[in-house]
Amino acid sequence: MAMKSTAAIVLILAAVHFSQQSSITVYSAEEEFEFKLWMSKYDRVYGLEEHYHRLQIFTENKNRIDRHNAGNHKFTMALNQFSDMTFAEFRKSFLLTEPQNCSATKGGHVSSNEPYPDSVDWRKKGNYVTPVKNQGPCGSCWTFSTTGCLESVTAIATGKLMLLSEQQLVDCAQAFNNHGCNGGLPSQAYEYIKYNDGLATEDGYPYTGRDSTCKFHPDLAAAFVKDVVNITKYDEKGMVDAVARLNPISFAYEVTEDFMNYKDGVYSSTVCKNTTDKVNHAVLAVGYGEENGTPYWIVKNSWGTTWGIEGYFLIERGKNMCGLAGCSSYPLPLV
């Protein structure tokens, strides 16, 4: 009996110690319930200590979202698949971590003097834009920006829309100053495709979301690049010209904490920087428009369809918002 009593006392003391260490914050039944609903929606399972650590982060994110939505902003925020993560964790897993030198001081794109339509959306022009994909916890956004643009320009040129391989770029494009899951740039990826016998389809070289050895051989090639066109640094009107007349374009910009929980509306920020040395995410502009007097870009992201506007977002146009005009480009397809 003495041994059993001692064991019971040890268990009680351990539980008290754990409680003292872990339960500094007391959460309401409503907060616990919301977190459990969110866990169920996104298939999250945690051990006890991790549960309360993630609950704390989730609650802080939700409070930040509620404060933002109660204010006067052009965009709203919402809980999503990232809501149990700090921004530091998110940045490490989903954004470019290698420094990028993405500017083209003088690009090769030549603008027209034609008047442009007030709005353009390549998704509505024909079968020119592939579905939103999901990069997962790998800083491979640059590969999705690359494939998205090459998929579109090839479809515009040939009438055939195909899904192209991000994993080939993750595994094989390092010689062109790309770094797999640690980052890269679309313009450098187009150079790789141009000089290395093309790009495979998604089925031919499937996505795994992790760095691996290169398995490409020329027989897999399905799309080709004749040349790479950079748009002059900070020439956002040149970006409009390209999207209005030619095709979707790749660009990069700086993601800051509030963008992680973007839901809809026209995103803008007073916190992000507008210089090329701060860009940490690459995406695809598929059009532009205006909402309540605010011009915007229509942008395809690579975080799946549960994020943002079914995987898309709008970002303010004409102000080089978050450095988005610093390094835009597109490929000329070889067909």
PDB file of C-alpha atoms in Angstrom, residues 125-228:
ATOM      1  CA  LYS A 125     -10.537  34.503 -71.786  1.00  0.00           C
ATOM      2  CA  GLY A 126     -10.382  30.757 -72.403  1.00  0.00           C
ATOM      3  CA  ASN A 127      -8.801  27.609 -71.045  1.00  0.00           C
ATOM      4  CA  TYR A 128      -5.525  29.336 -70.235  1.00  0.00           C
ATOM      5  CA  VAL A 129      -5.010  29.021 -66.452  1.00  0.00           C
ATOM      6  CA  THR A 130      -4.507  25.742 -64.591  1.00  0.00           C
ATOM      7  CA  PRO A 131      -6.187  25.050 -61.220  1.00  0.00           C
ATOM      8  CA  VAL A 132      -4.633  26.365 -58.000  1.00  0.00           C
ATOM      9  CA  LYS A 133      -1.996  23.981 -56.646  1.00  0.00           C
ATOM     10  CA  ASN A 134      -0.547  23.514 -53.144  1.00  0.00           C
ATOM     11  CA  GLN A 135       3.199  23.772 -52.508  1.00  0.00           C
ATOM     12  CA  GLY A 136       2.952  22.354 -48.966  1.00  0.00           C
ATOM     13  CA  PRO A 137       5.673  23.088 -46.367  1.00  0.00           C
ATOM     14  CA  CYS A 138       8.438  23.712 -48.902  1.00  0.00           C
ATOM     15  CA  GLY A 139       9.687  27.133 -50.057  1.00  0.00           C
ATOM     16  CA  SER A 140       8.992  26.182 -53.670  1.00  0.00           C
ATOM     17  CA  CYS A 141       6.564  28.999 -54.519  1.00  0.00           C
ATOM     18  CA  TRP A 142       8.974  30.092 -57.270  1.00  0.00           C
ATOM     19  CA  THR A 143       8.414  26.788 -59.087  1.00  0.00           C
ATOM     20  CA  PHE A 144       4.621  27.216 -59.006  1.00  0.00           C
ATOM     21  CA  SER A 145       4.896  30.768 -60.319  1.00  0.00           C
ATOM     22  CA  THR A 146       7.114  29.401 -63.092  1.00  0.00           C
ATOM     23  CA  THR A 147       4.900  26.479 -64.093  1.00  0.00           C
ATOM     24  CA  GLY A 148       1.744  28.602 -63.829  1.00  0.00           C
ATOM     25  CA  CYS A 149       3.127  31.143 -66.271  1.00  0.00           C
ATOM     26  CA  LEU A 150       4.614  28.611 -68.695  1.00  0.00           C
ATOM     27  CA  GLU A 151       1.370  26.599 -68.595  1.00  0.00           C
ATOM     28  CA  SER A 152      -0.549  29.740 -69.568  1.00  0.00           C
ATOM     29  CA  VAL A 153       1.756  31.084 -72.294  1.00  0.00           C
ATOM     30  CA  THR A 154       1.968  27.620 -73.868  1.00  0.00           C
ATOM     31  CA  ALA A 155      -1.825  27.265 -73.800  1.00  0.00           C
ATOM     32  CA  ILE A 156      -2.251  30.718 -75.370  1.00  0.00           C
ATOM     33  CA  ALA A 157       0.192  29.759 -78.136  1.00  0.00           C
ATOM     34  CA  THR A 158      -1.050  26.208 -78.792  1.00  0.00           C
ATOM     35  CA  GLY A 159      -4.572  25.908 -77.392  1.00  0.00           C
ATOM     36  CA  LYS A 160      -3.381  23.042 -75.174  1.00  0.00           C
ATOM     37  CA  LEU A 161      -3.387  23.532 -71.387  1.00  0.00           C
ATOM     38  CA  MET A 162      -1.245  21.045 -69.466  1.00  0.00           C
ATOM     39  CA  LEU A 163       0.011  20.711 -65.912  1.00  0.00           C
ATOM     40  CA  LEU A 164       3.786  21.119 -65.688  1.00  0.00           C
ATOM     41  CA  SER A 165       6.279  19.813 -63.135  1.00  0.00           C
ATOM     42  CA  GLU A 166       7.341  21.892 -60.141  1.00  0.00           C
ATOM     43  CA  GLN A 167       9.382  19.017 -58.732  1.00  0.00           C
ATOM     44  CA  GLN A 168      11.750  19.017 -61.697  1.00  0.00           C
ATOM     45  CA  LEU A 169      12.609  22.631 -60.887  1.00  0.00           C
ATOM     46  CA  VAL A 170      13.029  21.847 -57.177  1.00  0.00           C
ATOM     47  CA  ASP A 171      15.406  18.970 -57.978  1.00  0.00           C
ATOM     48  CA  CYS A 172      17.262  20.111 -61.074  1.00  0.00           C
ATOM     49  CA  ALA A 173      17.566  23.928 -61.389  1.00  0.00           C
ATOM     50  CA  GLN A 174      20.291  24.626 -58.790  1.00  0.00           C
ATOM     51  CA  ALA A 175      22.925  25.592 -61.379  1.00  0.00           C
ATOM     52  CA  PHE A 176      20.766  28.620 -62.213  1.00  0.00           C
ATOM     53  CA  ASN A 177      20.978  30.043 -58.663  1.00  0.00           C
ATOM     54  CA  ASN A 178      17.872  28.291 -57.385  1.00  0.00           C
ATOM     55  CA  HIS A 179      17.719  26.449 -54.066  1.00  0.00           C
ATOM     56  CA  GLY A 180      14.883  23.924 -54.159  1.00  0.00           C
ATOM     57  CA  CYS A 181      12.703  24.182 -51.056  1.00  0.00           C
ATOM     58  CA  ASN A 182      14.791  27.135 -49.844  1.00  0.00           C
ATOM     59  CA  GLY A 183      13.805  29.385 -52.730  1.00  0.00           C
ATOM     60  CA  GLY A 184      14.547  30.578 -56.224  1.00  0.00           C
ATOM     61  CA  LEU A 185      13.171  32.897 -58.883  1.00  0.00           C
ATOM     62  CA  PRO A 186      10.907  32.338 -61.901  1.00  0.00           C
ATOM     63  CA  SER A 187      13.229  34.254 -64.245  1.00  0.00           C
ATOM     64  CA  GLN A 188      16.094  31.921 -63.273  1.00  0.00           C
ATOM     65  CA  ALA A 189      13.821  28.890 -63.616  1.00  0.00           C
ATOM     66  CA  TYR A 190      12.873  29.949 -67.156  1.00  0.00           C
ATOM     67  CA  GLU A 191      16.585  30.162 -67.958  1.00  0.00           C
ATOM     68  CA  TYR A 192      17.030  26.607 -66.662  1.00  0.00           C
ATOM     69  CA  ILE A 193      14.161  25.339 -68.836  1.00  0.00           C
ATOM     70  CA  LYS A 194      15.547  27.193 -71.880  1.00  0.00           C
ATOM     71  CA  TYR A 195      19.020  25.666 -71.606  1.00  0.00           C
ATOM     72  CA  ASN A 196      18.121  22.214 -70.248  1.00  0.00           C
ATOM     73  CA  ASP A 197      15.839  20.581 -72.792  1.00  0.00           C
ATOM     74  CA  GLY A 198      12.452  21.634 -71.465  1.00  0.00           C
ATOM     75  CA  LEU A 199      10.097  20.865 -68.590  1.00  0.00           C
ATOM     76  CA  ALA A 200       8.193  17.656 -67.838  1.00  0.00           C
ATOM     77  CA  THR A 201       4.495  17.361 -67.096  1.00  0.00           C
ATOM     78  CA  GLU A 202       3.195  16.989 -63.542  1.00  0.00           C
ATOM     79  CA  ASP A 203       2.407  13.313 -64.241  1.00  0.00           C
ATOM     80  CA  GLY A 204       5.828  12.712 -65.797  1.00  0.00           C
ATOM     81  CA  TYR A 205       7.711  14.179 -62.818  1.00  0.00           C
ATOM     82  CA  PRO A 206       5.273  14.299 -59.841  1.00  0.00           C
ATOM     83  CA  TYR A 207       5.483  16.769 -56.962  1.00  0.00           C
ATOM     84  CA  THR A 208       6.755  15.504 -53.596  1.00  0.00           C
ATOM     85  CA  GLY A 209       7.343  18.834 -51.822  1.00  0.00           C
ATOM     86  CA  ARG A 210      10.885  18.012 -50.707  1.00  0.00           C
ATOM     87  CA  ASP A 211      14.394  18.300 -52.120  1.00  0.00           C
ATOM     88  CA  SER A 212      15.612  15.274 -54.013  1.00  0.00           C
ATOM     89  CA  THR A 213      18.103  14.252 -56.706  1.00  0.00           C
ATOM     90  CA  CYS A 214      17.354  15.246 -60.300  1.00  0.00           C
ATOM     91  CA  LYS A 215      15.522  12.528 -62.263  1.00  0.00           C
ATOM     92  CA  PHE A 216      14.782  14.466 -65.454  1.00  0.00           C
ATOM     93  CA  HIS A 217      15.717  13.214 -68.901  1.00  0.00           C
ATOM     94  CA  PRO A 218      14.817  14.886 -72.221  1.00  0.00           C
ATOM     95  CA  ASP A 219      12.220  12.247 -73.145  1.00  0.00           C
ATOM     96  CA  LEU A 220      10.028  13.668 -70.362  1.00  0.00           C
ATOM     97  CA  ALA A 221      10.022  17.218 -71.787  1.00  0.00           C
ATOM     98  CA  ALA A 222       6.583  18.585 -72.680  1.00  0.00           C
ATOM     99  CA  ALA A 223       7.041  22.388 -72.637  1.00  0.00           C
ATOM    100  CA  PHE A 224       9.928  24.537 -73.834  1.00  0.00           C
ATOM    101  CA  VAL A 225      11.191  28.111 -73.429  1.00  0.00           C
ATOM    102  CA  LYS A 226      12.556  30.094 -76.370  1.00  0.00           C
ATOM    103  CA  ASP A 227      13.493  33.140 -74.322  1.00  0.00           C
ATOM    104  CA  VAL A 228      12.942  34.906 -71.003  1.00  0.00           C
TER     105      VAL A 228
END
